[in-house]
Coordinates of C-alpha atoms and ligand atoms in Angstrom, one line a residue:
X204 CA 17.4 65.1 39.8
X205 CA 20.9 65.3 40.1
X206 CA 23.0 67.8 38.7
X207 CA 25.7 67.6 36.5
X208 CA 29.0 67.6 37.6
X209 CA 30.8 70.1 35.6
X210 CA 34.6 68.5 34.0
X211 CA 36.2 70.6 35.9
X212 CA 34.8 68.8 38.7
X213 CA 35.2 65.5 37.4
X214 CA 38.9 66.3 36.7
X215 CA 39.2 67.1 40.3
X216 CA 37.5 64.6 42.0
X217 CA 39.5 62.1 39.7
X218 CA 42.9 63.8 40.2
X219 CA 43.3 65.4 43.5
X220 CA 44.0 64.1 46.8
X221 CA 41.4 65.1 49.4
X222 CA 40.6 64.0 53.0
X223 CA 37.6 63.9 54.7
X224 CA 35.9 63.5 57.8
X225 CA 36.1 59.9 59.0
X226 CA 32.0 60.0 60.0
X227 CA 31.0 61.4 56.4
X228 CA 32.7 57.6 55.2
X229 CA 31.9 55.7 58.3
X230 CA 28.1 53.9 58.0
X231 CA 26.2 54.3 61.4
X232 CA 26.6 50.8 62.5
X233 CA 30.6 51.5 62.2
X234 CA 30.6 54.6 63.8
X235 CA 28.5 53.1 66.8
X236 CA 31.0 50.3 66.9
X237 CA 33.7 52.7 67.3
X238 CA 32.0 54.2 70.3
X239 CA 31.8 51.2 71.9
X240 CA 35.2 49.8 71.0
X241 CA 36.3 53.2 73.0
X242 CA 34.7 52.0 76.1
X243 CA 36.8 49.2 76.8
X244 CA 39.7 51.5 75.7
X245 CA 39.0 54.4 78.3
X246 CA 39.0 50.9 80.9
X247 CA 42.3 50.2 79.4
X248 CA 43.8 53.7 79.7
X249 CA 41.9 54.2 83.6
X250 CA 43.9 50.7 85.1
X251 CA 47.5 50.6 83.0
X252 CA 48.7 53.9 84.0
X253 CA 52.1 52.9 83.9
X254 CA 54.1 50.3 81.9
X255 CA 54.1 47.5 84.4
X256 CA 49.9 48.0 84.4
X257 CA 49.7 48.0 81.2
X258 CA 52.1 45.3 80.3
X259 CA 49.9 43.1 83.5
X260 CA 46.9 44.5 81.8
X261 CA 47.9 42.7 78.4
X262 CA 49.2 39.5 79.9
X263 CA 46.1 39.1 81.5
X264 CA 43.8 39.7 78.5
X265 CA 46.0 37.6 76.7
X266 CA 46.0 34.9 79.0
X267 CA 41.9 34.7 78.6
X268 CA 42.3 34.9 74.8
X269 CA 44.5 31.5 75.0
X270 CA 47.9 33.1 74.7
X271 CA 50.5 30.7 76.7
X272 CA 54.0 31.4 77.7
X273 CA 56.7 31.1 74.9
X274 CA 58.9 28.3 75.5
X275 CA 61.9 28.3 73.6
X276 CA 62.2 24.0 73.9
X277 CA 58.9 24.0 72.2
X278 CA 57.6 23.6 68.6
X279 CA 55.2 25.9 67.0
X280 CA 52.2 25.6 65.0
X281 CA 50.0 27.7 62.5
X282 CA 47.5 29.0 65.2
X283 CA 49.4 28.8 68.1
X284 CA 49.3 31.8 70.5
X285 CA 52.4 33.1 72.7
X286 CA 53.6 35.8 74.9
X287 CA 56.9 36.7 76.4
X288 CA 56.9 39.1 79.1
X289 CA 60.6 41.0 79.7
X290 CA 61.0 42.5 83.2
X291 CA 57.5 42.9 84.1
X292 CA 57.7 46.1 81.5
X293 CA 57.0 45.0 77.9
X294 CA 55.3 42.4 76.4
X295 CA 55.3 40.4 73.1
X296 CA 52.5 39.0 71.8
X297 CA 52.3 36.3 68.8
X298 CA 50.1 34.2 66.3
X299 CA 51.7 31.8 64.4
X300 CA 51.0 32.0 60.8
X301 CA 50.2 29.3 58.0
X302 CA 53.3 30.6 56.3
X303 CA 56.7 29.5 57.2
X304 CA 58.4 31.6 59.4
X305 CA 60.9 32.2 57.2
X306 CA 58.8 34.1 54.9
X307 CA 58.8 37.3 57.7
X308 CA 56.5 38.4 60.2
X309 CA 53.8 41.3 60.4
X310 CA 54.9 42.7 63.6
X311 CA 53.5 46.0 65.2
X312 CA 54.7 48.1 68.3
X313 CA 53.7 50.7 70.1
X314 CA 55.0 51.9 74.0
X315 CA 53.5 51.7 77.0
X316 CA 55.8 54.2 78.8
X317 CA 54.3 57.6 78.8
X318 CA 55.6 61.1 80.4
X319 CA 55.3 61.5 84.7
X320 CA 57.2 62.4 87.7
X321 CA 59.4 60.0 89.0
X322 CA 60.1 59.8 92.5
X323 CA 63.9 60.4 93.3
X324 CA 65.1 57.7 95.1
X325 CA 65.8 59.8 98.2
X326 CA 62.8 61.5 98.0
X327 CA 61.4 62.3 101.3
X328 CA 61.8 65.5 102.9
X329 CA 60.1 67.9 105.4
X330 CA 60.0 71.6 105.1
X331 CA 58.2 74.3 107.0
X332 CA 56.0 71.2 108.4
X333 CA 54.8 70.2 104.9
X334 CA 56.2 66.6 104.1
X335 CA 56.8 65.9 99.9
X336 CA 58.4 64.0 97.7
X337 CA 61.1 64.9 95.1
X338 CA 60.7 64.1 91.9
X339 CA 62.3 64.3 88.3
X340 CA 60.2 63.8 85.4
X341 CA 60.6 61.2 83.1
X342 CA 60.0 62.5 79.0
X343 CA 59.2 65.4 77.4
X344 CA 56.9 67.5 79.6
X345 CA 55.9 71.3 79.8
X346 CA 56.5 71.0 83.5
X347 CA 54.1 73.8 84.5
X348 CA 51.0 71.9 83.1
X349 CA 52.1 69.6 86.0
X350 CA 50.6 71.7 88.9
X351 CA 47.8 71.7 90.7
X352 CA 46.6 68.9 89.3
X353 CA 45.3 65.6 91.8
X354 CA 48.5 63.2 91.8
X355 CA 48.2 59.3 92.1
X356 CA 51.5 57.2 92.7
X357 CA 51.9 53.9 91.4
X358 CA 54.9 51.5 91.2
X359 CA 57.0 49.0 93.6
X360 CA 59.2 49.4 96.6
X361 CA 61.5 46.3 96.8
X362 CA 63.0 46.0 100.5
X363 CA 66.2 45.0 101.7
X364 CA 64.7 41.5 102.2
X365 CA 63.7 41.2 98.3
X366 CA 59.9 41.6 99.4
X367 CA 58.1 43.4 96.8
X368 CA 55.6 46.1 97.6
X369 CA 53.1 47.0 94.5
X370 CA 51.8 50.8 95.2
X371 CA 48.7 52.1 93.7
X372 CA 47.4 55.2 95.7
X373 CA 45.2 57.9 94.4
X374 CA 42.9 56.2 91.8
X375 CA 40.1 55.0 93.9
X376 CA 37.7 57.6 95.0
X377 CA 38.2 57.0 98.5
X378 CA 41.9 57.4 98.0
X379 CA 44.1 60.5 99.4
X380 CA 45.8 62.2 96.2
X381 CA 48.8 64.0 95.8
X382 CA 49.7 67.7 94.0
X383 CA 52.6 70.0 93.4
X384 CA 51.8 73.1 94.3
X385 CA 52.2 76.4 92.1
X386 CA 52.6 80.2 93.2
X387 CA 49.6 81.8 93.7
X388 CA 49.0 84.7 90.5
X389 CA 49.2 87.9 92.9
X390 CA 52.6 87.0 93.7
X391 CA 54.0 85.7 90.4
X392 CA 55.6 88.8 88.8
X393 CA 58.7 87.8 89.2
X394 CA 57.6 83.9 87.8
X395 CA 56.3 85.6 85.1
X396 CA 59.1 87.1 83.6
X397 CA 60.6 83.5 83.6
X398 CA 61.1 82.0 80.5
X399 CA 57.8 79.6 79.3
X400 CA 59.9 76.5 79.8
X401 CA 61.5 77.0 83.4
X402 CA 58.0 78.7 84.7
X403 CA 58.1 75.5 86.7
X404 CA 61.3 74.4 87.3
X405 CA 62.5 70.8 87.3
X406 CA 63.9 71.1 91.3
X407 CA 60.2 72.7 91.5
X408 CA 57.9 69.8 90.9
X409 CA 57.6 68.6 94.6
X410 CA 54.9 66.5 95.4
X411 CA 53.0 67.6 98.4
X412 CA 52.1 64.2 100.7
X413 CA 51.4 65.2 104.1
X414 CA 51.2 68.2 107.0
X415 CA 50.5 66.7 110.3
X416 CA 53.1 65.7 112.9
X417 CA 54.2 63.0 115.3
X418 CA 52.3 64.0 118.0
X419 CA 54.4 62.4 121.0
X420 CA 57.4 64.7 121.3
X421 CA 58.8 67.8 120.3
X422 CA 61.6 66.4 117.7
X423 CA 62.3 68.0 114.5
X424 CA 61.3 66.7 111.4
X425 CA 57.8 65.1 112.8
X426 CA 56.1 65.4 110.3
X427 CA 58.4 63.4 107.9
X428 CA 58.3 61.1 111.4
X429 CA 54.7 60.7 111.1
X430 CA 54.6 60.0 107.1
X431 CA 57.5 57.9 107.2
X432 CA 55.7 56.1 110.1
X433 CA 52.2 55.8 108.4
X434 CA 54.2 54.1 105.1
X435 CA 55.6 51.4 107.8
X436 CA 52.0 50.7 108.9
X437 CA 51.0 50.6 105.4
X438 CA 53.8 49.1 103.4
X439 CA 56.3 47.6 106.4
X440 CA 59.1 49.8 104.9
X441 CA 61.8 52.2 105.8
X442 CA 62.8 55.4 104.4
X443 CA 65.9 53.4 103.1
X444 CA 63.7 51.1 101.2
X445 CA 62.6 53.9 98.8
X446 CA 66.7 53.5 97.5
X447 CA 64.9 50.4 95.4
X448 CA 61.9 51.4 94.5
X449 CA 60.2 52.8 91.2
X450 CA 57.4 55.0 92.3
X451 CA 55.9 57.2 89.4
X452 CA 53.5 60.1 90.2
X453 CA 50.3 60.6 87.6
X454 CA 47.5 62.4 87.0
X455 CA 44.7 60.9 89.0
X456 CA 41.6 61.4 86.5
X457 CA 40.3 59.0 84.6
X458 CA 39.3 58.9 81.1
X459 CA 36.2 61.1 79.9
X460 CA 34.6 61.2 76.9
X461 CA 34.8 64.9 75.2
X462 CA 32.4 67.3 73.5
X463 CA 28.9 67.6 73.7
X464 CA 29.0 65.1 70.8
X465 CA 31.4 62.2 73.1
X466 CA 33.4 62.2 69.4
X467 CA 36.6 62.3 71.3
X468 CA 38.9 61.0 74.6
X469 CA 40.1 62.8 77.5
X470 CA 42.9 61.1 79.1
X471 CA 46.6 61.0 80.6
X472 CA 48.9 58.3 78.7
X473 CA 46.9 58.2 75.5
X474 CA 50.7 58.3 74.0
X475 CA 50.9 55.5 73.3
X476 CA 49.0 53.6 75.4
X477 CA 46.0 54.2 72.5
X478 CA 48.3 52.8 69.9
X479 CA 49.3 49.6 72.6
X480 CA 45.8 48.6 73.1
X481 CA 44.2 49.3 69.3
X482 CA 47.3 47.0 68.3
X483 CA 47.1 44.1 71.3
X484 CA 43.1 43.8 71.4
X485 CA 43.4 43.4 67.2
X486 CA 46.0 40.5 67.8
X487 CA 44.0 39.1 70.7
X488 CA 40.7 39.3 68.3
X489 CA 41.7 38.1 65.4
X490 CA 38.9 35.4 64.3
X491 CA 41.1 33.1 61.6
X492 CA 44.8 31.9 61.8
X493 CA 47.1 34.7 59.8
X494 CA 48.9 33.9 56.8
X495 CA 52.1 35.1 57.9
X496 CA 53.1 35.2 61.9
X497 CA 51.4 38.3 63.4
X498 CA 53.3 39.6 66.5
X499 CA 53.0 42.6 68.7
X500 CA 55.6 44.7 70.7
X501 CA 54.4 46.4 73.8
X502 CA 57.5 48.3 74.7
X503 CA 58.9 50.1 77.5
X504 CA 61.8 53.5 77.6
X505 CA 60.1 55.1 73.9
X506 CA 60.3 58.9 76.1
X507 CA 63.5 58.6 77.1
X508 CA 65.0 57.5 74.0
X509 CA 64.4 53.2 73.6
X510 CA 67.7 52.9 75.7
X511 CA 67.7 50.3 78.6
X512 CA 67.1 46.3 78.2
X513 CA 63.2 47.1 78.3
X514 CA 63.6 49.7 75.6
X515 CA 63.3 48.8 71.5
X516 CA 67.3 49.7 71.2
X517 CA 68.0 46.8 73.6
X518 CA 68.3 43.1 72.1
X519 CA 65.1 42.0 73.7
X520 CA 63.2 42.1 70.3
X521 CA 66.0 40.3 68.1
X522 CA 66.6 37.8 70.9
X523 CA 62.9 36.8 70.6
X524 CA 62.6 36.7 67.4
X525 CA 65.8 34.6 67.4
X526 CA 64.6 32.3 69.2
X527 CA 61.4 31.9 67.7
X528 CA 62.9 31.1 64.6
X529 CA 65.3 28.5 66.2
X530 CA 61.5 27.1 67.3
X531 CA 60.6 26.8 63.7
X532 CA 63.5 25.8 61.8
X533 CA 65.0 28.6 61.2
X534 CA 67.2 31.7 62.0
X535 CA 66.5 35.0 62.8
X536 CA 68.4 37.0 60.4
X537 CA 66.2 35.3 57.7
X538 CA 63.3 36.3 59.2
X539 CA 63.7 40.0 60.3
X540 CA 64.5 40.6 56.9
X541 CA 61.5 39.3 55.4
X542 CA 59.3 41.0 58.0
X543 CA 57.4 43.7 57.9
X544 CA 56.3 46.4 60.5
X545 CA 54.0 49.5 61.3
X546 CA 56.2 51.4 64.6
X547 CA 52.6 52.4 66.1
X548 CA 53.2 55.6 67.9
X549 CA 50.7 59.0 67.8
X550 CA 51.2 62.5 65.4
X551 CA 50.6 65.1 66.7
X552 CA 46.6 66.4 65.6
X553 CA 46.1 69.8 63.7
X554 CA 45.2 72.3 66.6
X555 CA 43.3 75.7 64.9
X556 CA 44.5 77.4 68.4
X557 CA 48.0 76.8 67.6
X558 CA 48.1 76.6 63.3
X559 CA 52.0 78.4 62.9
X560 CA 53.7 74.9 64.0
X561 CA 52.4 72.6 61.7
X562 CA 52.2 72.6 57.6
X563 CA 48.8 72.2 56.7
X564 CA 49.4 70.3 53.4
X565 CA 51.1 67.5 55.4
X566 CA 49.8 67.3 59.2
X567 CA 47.6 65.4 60.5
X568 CA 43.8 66.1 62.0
X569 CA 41.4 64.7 64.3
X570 CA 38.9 62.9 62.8
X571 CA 40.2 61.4 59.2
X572 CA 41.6 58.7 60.4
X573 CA 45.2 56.5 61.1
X574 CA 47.9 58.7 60.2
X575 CA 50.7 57.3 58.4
X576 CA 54.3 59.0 58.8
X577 CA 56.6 58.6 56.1
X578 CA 59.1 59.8 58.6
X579 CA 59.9 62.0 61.2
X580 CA 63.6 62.9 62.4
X581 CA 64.5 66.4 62.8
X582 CA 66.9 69.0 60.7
X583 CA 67.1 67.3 57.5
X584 CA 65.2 64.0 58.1
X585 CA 68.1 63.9 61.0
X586 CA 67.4 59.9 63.0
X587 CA 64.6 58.6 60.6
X588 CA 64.5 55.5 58.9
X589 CA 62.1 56.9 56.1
X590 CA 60.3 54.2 54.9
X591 CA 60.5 53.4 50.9
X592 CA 58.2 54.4 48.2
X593 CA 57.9 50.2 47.8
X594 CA 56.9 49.9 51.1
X595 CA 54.7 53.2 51.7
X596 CA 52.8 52.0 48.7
X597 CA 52.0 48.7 50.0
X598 CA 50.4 50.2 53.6
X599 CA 48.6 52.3 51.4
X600 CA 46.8 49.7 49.3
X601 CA 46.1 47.5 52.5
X602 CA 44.3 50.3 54.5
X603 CA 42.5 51.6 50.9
X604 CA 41.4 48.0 50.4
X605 CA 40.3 47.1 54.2
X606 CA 38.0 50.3 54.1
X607 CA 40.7 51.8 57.1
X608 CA 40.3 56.0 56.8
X609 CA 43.8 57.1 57.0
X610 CA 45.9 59.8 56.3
X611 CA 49.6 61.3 55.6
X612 CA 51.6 63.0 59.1
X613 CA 54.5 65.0 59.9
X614 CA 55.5 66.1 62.7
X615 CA 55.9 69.9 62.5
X616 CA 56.8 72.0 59.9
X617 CA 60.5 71.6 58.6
X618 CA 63.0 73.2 61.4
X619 CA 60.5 73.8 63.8
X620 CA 61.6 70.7 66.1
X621 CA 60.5 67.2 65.1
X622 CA 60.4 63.6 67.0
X623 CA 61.4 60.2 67.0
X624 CA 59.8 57.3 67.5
X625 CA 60.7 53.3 67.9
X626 CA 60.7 53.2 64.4
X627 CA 64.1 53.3 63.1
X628 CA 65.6 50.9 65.7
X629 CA 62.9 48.0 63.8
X630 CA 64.7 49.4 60.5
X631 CA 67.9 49.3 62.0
X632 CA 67.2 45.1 61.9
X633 CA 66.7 45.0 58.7
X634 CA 62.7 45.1 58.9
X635 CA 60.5 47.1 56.3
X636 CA 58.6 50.0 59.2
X637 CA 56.9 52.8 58.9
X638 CA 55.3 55.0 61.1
X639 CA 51.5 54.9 62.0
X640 CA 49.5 56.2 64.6
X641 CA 46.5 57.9 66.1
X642 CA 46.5 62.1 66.1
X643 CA 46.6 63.3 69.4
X644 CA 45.8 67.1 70.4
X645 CA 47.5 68.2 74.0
X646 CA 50.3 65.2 73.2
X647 CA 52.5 64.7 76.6
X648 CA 50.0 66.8 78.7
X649 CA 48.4 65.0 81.8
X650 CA 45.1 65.0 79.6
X651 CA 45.5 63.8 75.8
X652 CA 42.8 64.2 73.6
X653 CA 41.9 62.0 70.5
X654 CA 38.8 61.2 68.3
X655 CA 37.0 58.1 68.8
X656 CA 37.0 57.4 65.0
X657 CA 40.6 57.7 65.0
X658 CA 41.2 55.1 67.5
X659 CA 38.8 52.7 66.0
X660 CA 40.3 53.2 62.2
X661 CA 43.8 52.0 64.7
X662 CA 42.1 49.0 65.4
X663 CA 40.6 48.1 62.0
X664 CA 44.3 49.0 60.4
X665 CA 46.1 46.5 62.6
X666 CA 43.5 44.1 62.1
X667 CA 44.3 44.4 58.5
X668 CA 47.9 44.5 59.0
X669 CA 47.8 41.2 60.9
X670 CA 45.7 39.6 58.6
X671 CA 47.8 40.5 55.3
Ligands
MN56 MN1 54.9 58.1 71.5
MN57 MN1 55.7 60.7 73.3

């Protein structure tokens, strides 16, 4: 028999606000699903290492899940399925709802940009007959977890003659890698006494590609001679060529499953490419035709700030939604401010090895489920757009009453540094947006870790969302 809960029990079970484990709420059957929703996830993550793969990733799933081209000399139907597709970088996705237009749209979005090593654009150089490349990193990185790690490069050369070269070396087994080499411990004293942040230094992360020289003659610089010569074989282009070209170096894993238990996924880009694909595969799955117009922003530039005509600060966004609306009737003005939006970007996940920077009233933690972030900014809310009580209140009602785990965020304890995310530039057009997202332990590390659970309750709070 069961025993009695005492009242003071009662009282607190009715009155207090406690999170648990997403598995002790999850039935079997759902947690299974989970686990295998995160094996077409760990696919996604292994072949859209950078935006352009992931935004060709999307397109191509979309294509197969009846999504056409938006055409702006078209009218649209409840049901009908679009894309638009700026620069090869980002991608918008979108359902037409039974609703008018006019009435708003749920729209997520999420980045598929994530922190690397770019390739200067003169990058080639030979010293000490060692060819590398030069690089400077692109977002937020602790530079020394860089090193000695196996390197793939991915991007595209454009030559003079407007030929464009796709590069993707390093991810096939049979592949050469790259790495940027680090001092070895017995001679790192003087490293040591460096501070944390410049025990790598930016001019330091030089990508190591080659050692062997031009064999013919005795001229200097043969082994850059004999790289520079091997990338003509292989990609018909000059040193000059790499002026136009966007070459990004990454780590070359792939994605692993984590513990003894799999609960959780190893991988580089998991910011944000695990809130991109929880929030394009629910668009792409959903079974009925939404009430209102469900749309989904893949988006390029979140790490260095949103700037740049792929980025959310640019006009690309408005422009589409602009014109959708001229497609339907109406303008866009109208319908960005009857529209609603969850900015899907990852928290950062309570790490016991590192309690001191987060408050444990308010972070989030592996395992119980979507987080959703009031705001974020830094110094005094400093560059948030801090969603309303009105608005908070309604997310929390749709993820309480589609069974979605979820939980509250903040990133870091007050003064202690902060983030941003695409969030405020959605505000900034008049659209209802909060933040939501998946907790991420090792965030902007070459190997993010997340719970499976986590990811899943993504997809199932999207679903939702779209659906509302
Ligand atoms: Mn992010
Ligand atoms: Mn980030």
């Amino acid at each position: 028999m069961a025993e009695k809960k005492s009242k003071a029990k009662e009282l607190k079970d009715k009155l207090f606000y406690t999170q648990k484990h997403s598995s002790r709420i999850m039935s079997d059957k759902e947690q299974s699903e989970a686990d295998r929703y995160c094996e077409g996830y760990k696919k996604f993550l292994n072949e859209g290492k950078t935006e352009r793969e992931a935004a060709a990733r999307a397109i191509i799933d979309a294509e197969q899940a009846g999504f056409e081209q938006f055409d702006q000399s078209k009218k649209y139907k409840a049901g009908d399925k679009l894309y638009f597709l700026n620069r090869k970088k980002a991608v918008i996705l979108a359902v037409i709802g039974k609703q008018p237009l006019k009435n708003g749209i749920n729209l997520t979005a999420a980045h598929i940009d994530s922190p690397r090593m770019d390739l200067k654009q003169n990058p080639l150089y030979e010293s000490e007959e060692l060819g590398f490349f030069k690089t400077h990193y692109y977002g937020g990185i602790k530079k020394y977890q860089w090193t000695t790690i196996p390197l793939s490069l991915h991007g595209i050369i454009v030559t003079s003659d407007g030929t464009e070269i796709t590069v993707n070396i390093g991810e096939d087994d049979s592949d050469p890698c790259f790495v940027v080499t680090d001092l070895l411990p017995h001679l790192a004293d003087e490293q040591y006494k460096r501070p944390a942040s410049k025990l790598i230094k930016g001019e330091e992360l030089n990508i190591l590609i080659g050692s062997r020289p031009f064999k013919d003659d005795d001229e200097s610089e043969s082994v850059k001679l004999n790289l520079m010569n091997i990338l003509y074989e292989k990609y018909r282009i000059t040193e000059k060529d790499f002026l136009s070209a966007e070459l990004e170096c990454v780590p070359a894993f792939k994605a692993r499953d984590i513990g003894f238990d799999r609960s959780m996924v190893g991988a580089y880009g998991q910011d944000d490419r695990v809130c991109a694909y929880t929030a394009y595969t629910a668009l792409l799955n959903l079974k009925s035709v939404p009430d209102r117009t469900a749309v989904c922003v893949l988006t390029d530039k979140e790490e260095t700030g949103s700037d740049g005509n792929t980025g959310l600060r640019s006009a690309y966004l408005k422009y589409f939604i602009s014109d959708l609306a001229k497609c339907c009737g109406t303008d866009g003005r109208t319908v960005m401010s009857a529209s609603r939006c969850l900015s899907a970007d990852v928290n950062a996940g309570f790490d016991p090895t590192f309690p001191d920077v987060l408050e444990k009233k308010n972070c989030a933690y592996l395992n119980r489920g979507i987080v959703v972030t009031k705001f974020t900014g830094a110094r005094g809310k400093s560059g948030t757009s801090d969603a309303s009580a009105e608005y908070v209140g309604y997310v929390h009602s749709l993820l309480d009453n589609s069974g979605v785990v979820w939980q509250t965020g903040e990133l870091g304890k007050v003064d202690l540094g902060g983030g941003g995310t695409v969030a405020a530039y959605i505000a900034n057009l008049n659209i209802d947006t909060i933040d939501v997202g998946v907790p991420v332990l090792s965030m902007h590390a070459p190997f993010e870790v997340t719970a499976k659970n986590d990811v899943y309750m993504a997809y199932k709070a999207f679903t939702a969302f779209y659906k509302a």
